[in-house]
Amino acid sequence: MPSRSIEDLHPLLAYAFGKAEAQYCAVYPDAPTPFLSCTFRSNEEQLKLYNQLTDKIDNDGDGKIDEADEKVTNARPGESAHNYNPSLAFDVAFKDKSGKSDWSALHFQRFAKLMLQNKNITWGGNFKTLIDLPHFELTDWKKRVGKK
């Protein structure tokens, strides 16, 4: 299981998440609250996600196997900002007062506005090939690890 620990995040991301979380809760006190759903992810976990489209499993629970909407990443192991420790990316999700997850796009869009006040952060909601609303990463993270 991937880490959800803020301690596994790059310090800039940990600070930005904490700041955005506090702002979000202050501005939207009745809305579901943000939480880290993934920080560091091992190469084995990355491979499993990468292979979801062809793993012969109903990964999204809709009764269909290996359909297009089960694709959640273009990154092979070692190609994701999640695969570094400290992690150069995190995913966020939202919980309502009863503890139930809420994946409404509105929450991600509101949270992204707060996160993107920091110019060193890129939001997966702005990706060109595979939109990833929960995902935030350090801009140009590949330069930090020597990848092209």
PDB file of C-alpha atoms in Angstrom:
ATOM      1  CA  MET A   1       0.000   0.000   0.000  1.00  0.00           C
ATOM      2  CA  PRO A   2       1.389   3.441  -0.849  1.00  0.00           C
ATOM      3  CA  SER A   3       2.320   5.866   1.891  1.00  0.00           C
ATOM      4  CA  ARG A   4      -0.098   8.567   2.977  1.00  0.00           C
ATOM      5  CA  SER A   5       2.409  10.166   5.334  1.00  0.00           C
ATOM      6  CA  ILE A   6       3.250  13.840   5.005  1.00  0.00           C
ATOM      7  CA  GLU A   7       6.706  12.919   6.329  1.00  0.00           C
ATOM      8  CA  ASP A   8       7.335  11.067   3.046  1.00  0.00           C
ATOM      9  CA  LEU A   9       6.832  14.255   0.998  1.00  0.00           C
ATOM     10  CA  HIS A  10       9.471  16.656  -0.240  1.00  0.00           C
ATOM     11  CA  PRO A  11       9.458  19.559   2.261  1.00  0.00           C
ATOM     12  CA  LEU A  12       8.132  22.065  -0.287  1.00  0.00           C
ATOM     13  CA  LEU A  13       5.162  19.813  -1.040  1.00  0.00           C
ATOM     14  CA  ALA A  14       4.521  19.081   2.627  1.00  0.00           C
ATOM     15  CA  TYR A  15       4.438  22.803   3.391  1.00  0.00           C
ATOM     16  CA  ALA A  16       2.221  23.600   0.391  1.00  0.00           C
ATOM     17  CA  PHE A  17      -0.226  20.821   1.270  1.00  0.00           C
ATOM     18  CA  GLY A  18      -0.466  21.939   4.900  1.00  0.00           C
ATOM     19  CA  LYS A  19      -1.057  25.554   3.894  1.00  0.00           C
ATOM     20  CA  ALA A  20      -3.671  24.681   1.248  1.00  0.00           C
ATOM     21  CA  GLU A  21      -5.424  22.253   3.605  1.00  0.00           C
ATOM     22  CA  ALA A  22      -5.744  24.949   6.302  1.00  0.00           C
ATOM     23  CA  GLN A  23      -6.996  27.518   3.771  1.00  0.00           C
ATOM     24  CA  TYR A  24      -9.457  25.057   2.264  1.00  0.00           C
ATOM     25  CA  CYS A  25     -10.945  24.166   5.642  1.00  0.00           C
ATOM     26  CA  ALA A  26     -11.223  27.864   6.557  1.00  0.00           C
ATOM     27  CA  VAL A  27     -12.874  28.877   3.274  1.00  0.00           C
ATOM     28  CA  TYR A  28     -15.088  25.780   2.930  1.00  0.00           C
ATOM     29  CA  PRO A  29     -15.836  24.735   6.535  1.00  0.00           C
ATOM     30  CA  ASP A  30     -18.840  22.568   5.592  1.00  0.00           C
ATOM     31  CA  ALA A  31     -17.168  20.853   2.638  1.00  0.00           C
ATOM     32  CA  PRO A  32     -15.450  17.469   2.775  1.00  0.00           C
ATOM     33  CA  THR A  33     -11.895  17.873   4.076  1.00  0.00           C
ATOM     34  CA  PRO A  34      -8.771  17.115   2.038  1.00  0.00           C
ATOM     35  CA  PHE A  35      -6.404  14.326   3.046  1.00  0.00           C
ATOM     36  CA  LEU A  36      -3.327  12.730   1.517  1.00  0.00           C
ATOM     37  CA  SER A  37      -4.312   9.559  -0.321  1.00  0.00           C
ATOM     38  CA  CYS A  38      -0.816   8.835  -1.694  1.00  0.00           C
ATOM     39  CA  THR A  39       2.663  10.211  -1.162  1.00  0.00           C
ATOM     40  CA  PHE A  40       5.509   7.722  -1.771  1.00  0.00           C
ATOM     41  CA  ARG A  41       4.695   4.716  -3.978  1.00  0.00           C
ATOM     42  CA  SER A  42       7.056   1.779  -4.529  1.00  0.00           C
ATOM     43  CA  ASN A  43       8.032   0.598  -7.990  1.00  0.00           C
ATOM     44  CA  GLU A  44       5.986  -2.573  -7.392  1.00  0.00           C
ATOM     45  CA  GLU A  45       2.891  -0.512  -6.625  1.00  0.00           C
ATOM     46  CA  GLN A  46       3.583   1.668  -9.659  1.00  0.00           C
ATOM     47  CA  LEU A  47       3.791  -1.406 -11.897  1.00  0.00           C
ATOM     48  CA  LYS A  48       0.459  -2.667 -10.602  1.00  0.00           C
ATOM     49  CA  LEU A  49      -1.204   0.671 -11.425  1.00  0.00           C
ATOM     50  CA  TYR A  50       0.488   0.839 -14.819  1.00  0.00           C
ATOM     51  CA  ASN A  51      -0.797  -2.655 -15.677  1.00  0.00           C
ATOM     52  CA  GLN A  52      -4.418  -2.060 -14.604  1.00  0.00           C
ATOM     53  CA  LEU A  53      -5.543  -1.707 -18.203  1.00  0.00           C
ATOM     54  CA  THR A  54      -4.479  -5.284 -19.009  1.00  0.00           C
ATOM     55  CA  ASP A  55      -4.545  -7.159 -15.678  1.00  0.00           C
ATOM     56  CA  LYS A  56      -7.843  -9.051 -16.247  1.00  0.00           C
ATOM     57  CA  ILE A  57      -9.305  -7.486 -13.066  1.00  0.00           C
ATOM     58  CA  ASP A  58     -12.309  -5.199 -12.561  1.00  0.00           C
ATOM     59  CA  ASN A  59     -10.263  -2.444 -10.907  1.00  0.00           C
ATOM     60  CA  ASP A  60     -13.034   0.150 -10.681  1.00  0.00           C
ATOM     61  CA  GLY A  61     -15.798  -2.173  -9.486  1.00  0.00           C
ATOM     62  CA  ASP A  62     -18.244  -1.591 -12.336  1.00  0.00           C
ATOM     63  CA  GLY A  63     -18.416  -5.230 -13.455  1.00  0.00           C
ATOM     64  CA  LYS A  64     -16.252  -4.665 -16.560  1.00  0.00           C
ATOM     65  CA  ILE A  65     -12.695  -5.889 -16.976  1.00  0.00           C
ATOM     66  CA  ASP A  66      -9.786  -3.980 -18.544  1.00  0.00           C
ATOM     67  CA  GLU A  67     -11.736  -1.027 -19.869  1.00  0.00           C
ATOM     68  CA  ALA A  68     -10.265   2.347 -20.833  1.00  0.00           C
ATOM     69  CA  ASP A  69     -11.317   4.160 -17.634  1.00  0.00           C
ATOM     70  CA  GLU A  70      -9.178   1.786 -15.553  1.00  0.00           C
ATOM     71  CA  LYS A  71      -6.049   3.474 -16.891  1.00  0.00           C
ATOM     72  CA  VAL A  72      -4.770   5.663 -14.067  1.00  0.00           C
ATOM     73  CA  THR A  73      -1.150   6.333 -15.073  1.00  0.00           C
ATOM     74  CA  ASN A  74       1.148   6.624 -18.054  1.00  0.00           C
ATOM     75  CA  ALA A  75       4.191   6.139 -15.809  1.00  0.00           C
ATOM     76  CA  ARG A  76       6.118   2.902 -15.569  1.00  0.00           C
ATOM     77  CA  PRO A  77       8.013   2.090 -12.361  1.00  0.00           C
ATOM     78  CA  GLY A  78      10.629   4.769 -11.713  1.00  0.00           C
ATOM     79  CA  GLU A  79       8.897   7.215 -14.072  1.00  0.00           C
ATOM     80  CA  SER A  80       6.487   8.670 -11.523  1.00  0.00           C
ATOM     81  CA  ALA A  81       7.242  11.518  -9.138  1.00  0.00           C
ATOM     82  CA  HIS A  82       5.646   9.272  -6.475  1.00  0.00           C
ATOM     83  CA  ASN A  83       8.497   6.737  -6.847  1.00  0.00           C
ATOM     84  CA  TYR A  84      11.098   8.892  -5.099  1.00  0.00           C
ATOM     85  CA  ASN A  85      11.662   9.258  -1.382  1.00  0.00           C
ATOM     86  CA  PRO A  86      10.999  11.918  -0.371  1.00  0.00           C
ATOM     87  CA  SER A  87       8.095  11.853  -2.781  1.00  0.00           C
ATOM     88  CA  LEU A  88       7.994  14.580  -5.402  1.00  0.00           C
ATOM     89  CA  ALA A  89       4.213  14.195  -5.762  1.00  0.00           C
ATOM     90  CA  PHE A  90       1.088  13.491  -3.779  1.00  0.00           C
ATOM     91  CA  ASP A  91      -2.524  12.610  -4.425  1.00  0.00           C
ATOM     92  CA  VAL A  92      -5.316  14.129  -2.404  1.00  0.00           C
ATOM     93  CA  ALA A  93      -8.874  13.003  -1.717  1.00  0.00           C
ATOM     94  CA  PHE A  94     -11.738  14.349   0.391  1.00  0.00           C
ATOM     95  CA  LYS A  95     -13.717  12.969   3.342  1.00  0.00           C
ATOM     96  CA  ASP A  96     -17.125  14.113   4.472  1.00  0.00           C
ATOM     97  CA  LYS A  97     -18.101  14.403   8.148  1.00  0.00           C
ATOM     98  CA  SER A  98     -19.031  10.688   8.271  1.00  0.00           C
ATOM     99  CA  GLY A  99     -15.623   9.661   6.898  1.00  0.00           C
ATOM    100  CA  LYS A 100     -16.910   8.720   3.445  1.00  0.00           C
ATOM    101  CA  SER A 101     -14.683   9.670   0.506  1.00  0.00           C
ATOM    102  CA  ASP A 102     -16.009  12.323  -1.858  1.00  0.00           C
ATOM    103  CA  TRP A 103     -14.466  12.459  -5.334  1.00  0.00           C
ATOM    104  CA  SER A 104     -16.436  15.434  -6.661  1.00  0.00           C
ATOM    105  CA  ALA A 105     -14.432  17.424  -9.231  1.00  0.00           C
ATOM    106  CA  LEU A 106     -15.469  20.668  -7.531  1.00  0.00           C
ATOM    107  CA  HIS A 107     -13.418  19.829  -4.434  1.00  0.00           C
ATOM    108  CA  PHE A 108     -10.314  19.105  -6.525  1.00  0.00           C
ATOM    109  CA  GLN A 109     -10.738  22.323  -8.502  1.00  0.00           C
ATOM    110  CA  ARG A 110     -11.107  24.410  -5.343  1.00  0.00           C
ATOM    111  CA  PHE A 111      -8.108  22.740  -3.724  1.00  0.00           C
ATOM    112  CA  ALA A 112      -6.027  23.148  -6.889  1.00  0.00           C
ATOM    113  CA  LYS A 113      -6.611  26.915  -6.879  1.00  0.00           C
ATOM    114  CA  LEU A 114      -5.053  27.041  -3.429  1.00  0.00           C
ATOM    115  CA  MET A 115      -2.169  24.714  -4.281  1.00  0.00           C
ATOM    116  CA  LEU A 116      -1.360  26.564  -7.492  1.00  0.00           C
ATOM    117  CA  GLN A 117      -0.683  29.765  -5.581  1.00  0.00           C
ATOM    118  CA  ASN A 118       2.744  28.125  -5.301  1.00  0.00           C
ATOM    119  CA  LYS A 119       4.381  28.393  -8.738  1.00  0.00           C
ATOM    120  CA  ASN A 120       6.605  25.376  -8.005  1.00  0.00           C
ATOM    121  CA  ILE A 121       3.629  22.998  -8.148  1.00  0.00           C
ATOM    122  CA  THR A 122       1.908  21.403 -11.132  1.00  0.00           C
ATOM    123  CA  TRP A 123      -1.622  19.984 -10.954  1.00  0.00           C
ATOM    124  CA  GLY A 124      -2.614  16.757 -12.709  1.00  0.00           C
ATOM    125  CA  GLY A 125      -5.918  18.420 -13.616  1.00  0.00           C
ATOM    126  CA  ASN A 126      -3.918  20.409 -16.184  1.00  0.00           C
ATOM    127  CA  PHE A 127      -2.167  17.391 -17.716  1.00  0.00           C
ATOM    128  CA  LYS A 128      -2.579  17.053 -21.481  1.00  0.00           C
ATOM    129  CA  THR A 129      -2.810  13.263 -21.941  1.00  0.00           C
ATOM    130  CA  LEU A 130      -4.298  11.741 -18.783  1.00  0.00           C
ATOM    131  CA  ILE A 131      -6.180  14.188 -16.564  1.00  0.00           C
ATOM    132  CA  ASP A 132      -5.415  13.353 -12.908  1.00  0.00           C
ATOM    133  CA  LEU A 133      -7.463  15.593 -10.594  1.00  0.00           C
ATOM    134  CA  PRO A 134      -6.074  14.216  -7.299  1.00  0.00           C
ATOM    135  CA  HIS A 135      -2.408  14.629  -8.367  1.00  0.00           C
ATOM    136  CA  PHE A 136       0.031  17.421  -7.448  1.00  0.00           C
ATOM    137  CA  GLU A 137       3.775  17.372  -8.133  1.00  0.00           C
ATOM    138  CA  LEU A 138       6.824  19.580  -8.047  1.00  0.00           C
ATOM    139  CA  THR A 139       7.128  21.412 -11.339  1.00  0.00           C
ATOM    140  CA  ASP A 140      10.119  20.128 -13.325  1.00  0.00           C
ATOM    141  CA  TRP A 141      10.633  17.302 -10.830  1.00  0.00           C
ATOM    142  CA  LYS A 142      12.467  15.278 -13.470  1.00  0.00           C
ATOM    143  CA  LYS A 143      15.292  17.832 -13.504  1.00  0.00           C
ATOM    144  CA  ARG A 144      15.701  17.275  -9.753  1.00  0.00           C
ATOM    145  CA  VAL A 145      16.318  13.557 -10.285  1.00  0.00           C
ATOM    146  CA  GLY A 146      18.267  13.794 -13.558  1.00  0.00           C
ATOM    147  CA  LYS A 147      15.511  12.450 -15.844  1.00  0.00           C
ATOM    148  CA  LYS A 148      14.700  13.872 -19.274  1.00  0.00           C
TER     149      LYS A 148
END
